[in-house]
Amino acid sequence: MTYKAVILTAFGGPDVLQVESINELPEPEEGEVRIRVLACSASYTDTLIRRGIYPDVSEQPPFIPSYDMVGVVEKPGAGVTSVAVGDKVAALTITGAYAEYVVLPADQLVRVPQNVDDAEAVSLILTYVAAYQMLTRSAQVKEGDAVLIHGAGVPWDPPCSSWAPC
């Protein structure tokens, strides 16, 4: 079966992302699960990965980016008992989620209630957790504190330059 994925063909601007057809579904190995992706985010972290400047990704193009996803378990591999076919799950993938299908270790999946909206669920994985950690760990905000949030949208992706390499 053919499925589509967004491939990062080289590090650089948005033009390095290409939608490609992949001719064979990924097969889960022992302890892994094939997931049909329902939603994934497009976060600032993804732009850093695309530009090749995110420190936690050593993978070299070509590869499938996207930091997080929500999907439905389609095929568990041998030995998987923590999730079943049809379960809605979420994962912090770091790469690999800009695709219609992804294979992940079952122990990295978190179940998502069926009645939770896919887009709302995926917004909790990286975006919410990062904001929460910054407020609670870094700024140590407590109940009653005033906080100015000066941006809550898509960040600017500057063109390549000496201070923002591609």
mmCIF file of C-alpha atoms in Angstrom:
data_model
loop_
_atom_site.group_PDB
_atom_site.id
_atom_site.type_symbol
_atom_site.label_atom_id
_atom_site.label_comp_id
_atom_site.label_asym_id
_atom_site.label_seq_id
_atom_site.Cartn_x
_atom_site.Cartn_y
_atom_site.Cartn_z
ATOM 1 C CA MET A 1 0.000 0.000 0.000
ATOM 2 C CA THR A 2 1.280 3.466 -0.892
ATOM 3 C CA TYR A 3 1.189 6.288 1.639
ATOM 4 C CA LYS A 4 2.413 9.884 1.727
ATOM 5 C CA ALA A 5 5.077 11.502 3.873
ATOM 6 C CA VAL A 6 6.813 14.857 4.000
ATOM 7 C CA ILE A 7 10.529 14.346 3.461
ATOM 8 C CA LEU A 8 13.215 16.769 4.568
ATOM 9 C CA THR A 9 15.499 16.537 1.514
ATOM 10 C CA ALA A 10 18.250 18.854 2.832
ATOM 11 C CA PHE A 11 18.647 21.366 5.636
ATOM 12 C CA GLY A 12 17.296 24.793 4.706
ATOM 13 C CA GLY A 13 14.121 26.778 4.174
ATOM 14 C CA PRO A 14 10.569 25.483 3.672
ATOM 15 C CA ASP A 15 11.371 24.553 0.060
ATOM 16 C CA VAL A 16 13.432 21.542 1.262
ATOM 17 C CA LEU A 17 10.229 19.801 2.396
ATOM 18 C CA GLN A 18 8.778 17.538 -0.297
ATOM 19 C CA VAL A 19 5.639 15.384 -0.216
ATOM 20 C CA GLU A 20 6.548 11.936 -1.492
ATOM 21 C CA SER A 21 4.747 8.647 -1.940
ATOM 22 C CA ILE A 22 6.226 5.667 -0.154
ATOM 23 C CA ASN A 23 5.388 2.314 -1.700
ATOM 24 C CA GLU A 24 5.462 0.071 1.357
ATOM 25 C CA LEU A 25 3.857 0.476 4.781
ATOM 26 C CA PRO A 26 6.351 0.336 7.636
ATOM 27 C CA GLU A 27 6.161 -2.945 9.543
ATOM 28 C CA PRO A 28 6.460 -3.004 13.337
ATOM 29 C CA GLU A 29 9.084 -5.211 14.890
ATOM 30 C CA GLU A 30 8.870 -6.761 18.339
ATOM 31 C CA GLY A 31 7.753 -4.160 20.881
ATOM 32 C CA GLU A 32 6.737 -1.664 18.181
ATOM 33 C CA VAL A 33 3.410 -0.429 16.839
ATOM 34 C CA ARG A 34 2.335 0.861 13.426
ATOM 35 C CA ILE A 35 0.183 3.967 13.842
ATOM 36 C CA ARG A 36 -2.027 5.779 11.334
ATOM 37 C CA VAL A 37 -1.265 9.439 12.039
ATOM 38 C CA LEU A 38 -4.330 11.619 12.646
ATOM 39 C CA ALA A 39 -2.579 14.878 13.621
ATOM 40 C CA CYS A 40 0.927 16.189 14.046
ATOM 41 C CA SER A 41 2.203 19.625 14.942
ATOM 42 C CA ALA A 42 4.260 22.136 13.029
ATOM 43 C CA SER A 43 6.211 23.727 15.862
ATOM 44 C CA TYR A 44 9.111 26.117 16.112
ATOM 45 C CA THR A 45 11.255 23.121 17.027
ATOM 46 C CA ASP A 46 10.404 21.632 13.634
ATOM 47 C CA THR A 47 11.751 24.755 11.916
ATOM 48 C CA LEU A 48 15.008 24.400 13.852
ATOM 49 C CA ILE A 49 15.248 20.741 12.850
ATOM 50 C CA ARG A 50 14.500 21.658 9.232
ATOM 51 C CA ARG A 51 17.303 24.221 9.299
ATOM 52 C CA GLY A 52 19.735 21.710 10.854
ATOM 53 C CA ILE A 53 20.316 23.693 14.058
ATOM 54 C CA TYR A 54 18.330 21.707 16.633
ATOM 55 C CA PRO A 55 20.853 20.117 19.028
ATOM 56 C CA ASP A 56 18.910 16.925 19.836
ATOM 57 C CA VAL A 57 18.643 15.689 16.229
ATOM 58 C CA SER A 58 21.762 14.196 14.649
ATOM 59 C CA GLU A 59 19.899 12.573 11.747
ATOM 60 C CA GLN A 60 20.951 13.727 8.293
ATOM 61 C CA PRO A 61 18.539 14.269 5.369
ATOM 62 C CA PRO A 62 16.645 12.713 3.862
ATOM 63 C CA PHE A 63 14.275 11.919 6.724
ATOM 64 C CA ILE A 64 10.706 12.523 7.825
ATOM 65 C CA PRO A 65 10.447 15.364 10.363
ATOM 66 C CA SER A 66 7.802 16.350 12.966
ATOM 67 C CA TYR A 67 8.221 16.313 16.687
ATOM 68 C CA ASP A 68 4.910 14.875 17.880
ATOM 69 C CA MET A 69 1.750 13.104 16.766
ATOM 70 C CA VAL A 70 -1.624 11.635 17.658
ATOM 71 C CA GLY A 71 -2.798 8.553 15.818
ATOM 72 C CA VAL A 72 -4.614 5.250 15.890
ATOM 73 C CA VAL A 73 -2.911 1.921 16.490
ATOM 74 C CA GLU A 74 -3.197 -0.073 13.298
ATOM 75 C CA LYS A 75 -0.823 -2.984 13.870
ATOM 76 C CA PRO A 76 0.986 -3.971 17.054
ATOM 77 C CA GLY A 77 4.210 -5.917 16.712
ATOM 78 C CA ALA A 78 4.991 -9.110 18.584
ATOM 79 C CA GLY A 79 4.895 -8.839 22.355
ATOM 80 C CA VAL A 80 2.899 -5.590 22.493
ATOM 81 C CA THR A 81 0.183 -5.748 25.155
ATOM 82 C CA SER A 82 0.004 -2.118 26.335
ATOM 83 C CA VAL A 83 -2.069 -0.918 23.353
ATOM 84 C CA ALA A 84 -4.450 -2.588 20.908
ATOM 85 C CA VAL A 85 -5.733 -2.042 17.386
ATOM 86 C CA GLY A 86 -8.008 1.012 17.377
ATOM 87 C CA ASP A 87 -6.522 2.710 20.450
ATOM 88 C CA LYS A 88 -5.857 6.424 20.028
ATOM 89 C CA VAL A 89 -2.310 7.230 21.117
ATOM 90 C CA ALA A 90 0.099 10.156 21.332
ATOM 91 C CA ALA A 91 3.885 10.285 21.167
ATOM 92 C CA LEU A 92 6.803 12.669 21.273
ATOM 93 C CA THR A 93 8.479 11.379 18.125
ATOM 94 C CA ILE A 94 11.179 14.060 17.616
ATOM 95 C CA THR A 95 11.206 12.989 13.937
ATOM 96 C CA GLY A 96 8.999 10.819 11.758
ATOM 97 C CA ALA A 97 5.453 12.086 12.261
ATOM 98 C CA TYR A 98 4.957 14.081 9.017
ATOM 99 C CA ALA A 99 3.603 10.896 7.446
ATOM 100 C CA GLU A 100 0.365 9.010 7.144
ATOM 101 C CA TYR A 101 1.955 6.081 9.018
ATOM 102 C CA VAL A 102 4.732 5.774 11.567
ATOM 103 C CA VAL A 103 6.204 2.898 13.575
ATOM 104 C CA LEU A 104 7.138 3.633 17.192
ATOM 105 C CA PRO A 105 8.117 1.649 20.288
ATOM 106 C CA ALA A 106 4.969 0.779 22.233
ATOM 107 C CA ASP A 107 6.551 1.951 25.496
ATOM 108 C CA GLN A 108 6.755 5.515 24.112
ATOM 109 C CA LEU A 109 3.013 5.775 23.491
ATOM 110 C CA VAL A 110 0.400 7.385 25.713
ATOM 111 C CA ARG A 111 -3.284 6.565 25.280
ATOM 112 C CA VAL A 112 -5.583 9.424 24.351
ATOM 113 C CA PRO A 113 -9.308 9.240 25.190
ATOM 114 C CA GLN A 114 -11.367 8.728 22.017
ATOM 115 C CA ASN A 115 -13.494 11.804 22.762
ATOM 116 C CA VAL A 116 -10.490 14.174 22.819
ATOM 117 C CA ASP A 117 -10.046 16.174 19.612
ATOM 118 C CA ASP A 118 -6.925 15.118 17.681
ATOM 119 C CA ALA A 119 -5.614 18.686 17.186
ATOM 120 C CA GLU A 120 -6.195 19.552 20.841
ATOM 121 C CA ALA A 121 -4.423 16.377 21.943
ATOM 122 C CA VAL A 122 -1.363 16.985 19.760
ATOM 123 C CA SER A 123 -1.092 20.555 21.097
ATOM 124 C CA LEU A 124 -0.472 19.118 24.576
ATOM 125 C CA ILE A 125 2.521 16.971 23.647
ATOM 126 C CA LEU A 126 5.242 19.515 22.901
ATOM 127 C CA THR A 127 3.702 22.980 22.892
ATOM 128 C CA TYR A 128 1.814 22.813 26.188
ATOM 129 C CA VAL A 129 4.518 20.880 28.015
ATOM 130 C CA ALA A 130 7.230 23.325 26.887
ATOM 131 C CA ALA A 131 5.155 26.333 27.992
ATOM 132 C CA TYR A 132 4.295 24.655 31.299
ATOM 133 C CA GLN A 133 7.936 23.813 31.991
ATOM 134 C CA MET A 134 9.073 27.356 31.209
ATOM 135 C CA LEU A 135 6.446 28.829 33.522
ATOM 136 C CA THR A 136 6.894 26.382 36.398
ATOM 137 C CA ARG A 137 10.546 25.298 36.237
ATOM 138 C CA SER A 138 12.303 28.321 34.760
ATOM 139 C CA ALA A 139 10.147 31.269 35.844
ATOM 140 C CA GLN A 140 8.736 29.470 38.914
ATOM 141 C CA VAL A 141 5.352 31.158 38.409
ATOM 142 C CA LYS A 142 2.934 30.540 41.236
ATOM 143 C CA GLU A 143 -0.781 31.125 41.710
ATOM 144 C CA GLY A 144 -1.472 34.864 41.888
ATOM 145 C CA ASP A 145 1.595 35.894 39.843
ATOM 146 C CA ALA A 146 1.042 38.135 36.820
ATOM 147 C CA VAL A 147 2.448 36.886 33.520
ATOM 148 C CA LEU A 148 2.777 38.754 30.220
ATOM 149 C CA ILE A 149 2.510 36.442 27.226
ATOM 150 C CA HIS A 150 3.760 38.486 24.304
ATOM 151 C CA GLY A 151 3.397 35.859 21.596
ATOM 152 C CA ALA A 152 1.213 32.844 21.093
ATOM 153 C CA GLY A 153 1.278 32.049 17.421
ATOM 154 C CA VAL A 154 3.453 30.812 14.634
ATOM 155 C CA PRO A 155 6.998 32.082 15.201
ATOM 156 C CA TRP A 156 8.831 33.994 12.513
ATOM 157 C CA ASP A 157 11.131 31.794 10.478
ATOM 158 C CA PRO A 158 13.913 34.202 9.467
ATOM 159 C CA PRO A 159 15.731 33.811 6.184
ATOM 160 C CA CYS A 160 19.145 32.222 6.221
ATOM 161 C CA SER A 161 21.904 34.549 7.409
ATOM 162 C CA SER A 162 25.123 34.497 9.398
ATOM 163 C CA TRP A 163 23.131 34.581 12.650
ATOM 164 C CA ALA A 164 20.411 32.161 11.500
ATOM 165 C CA PRO A 165 22.061 29.532 9.280
ATOM 166 C CA CYS A 166 19.952 27.137 7.239
#
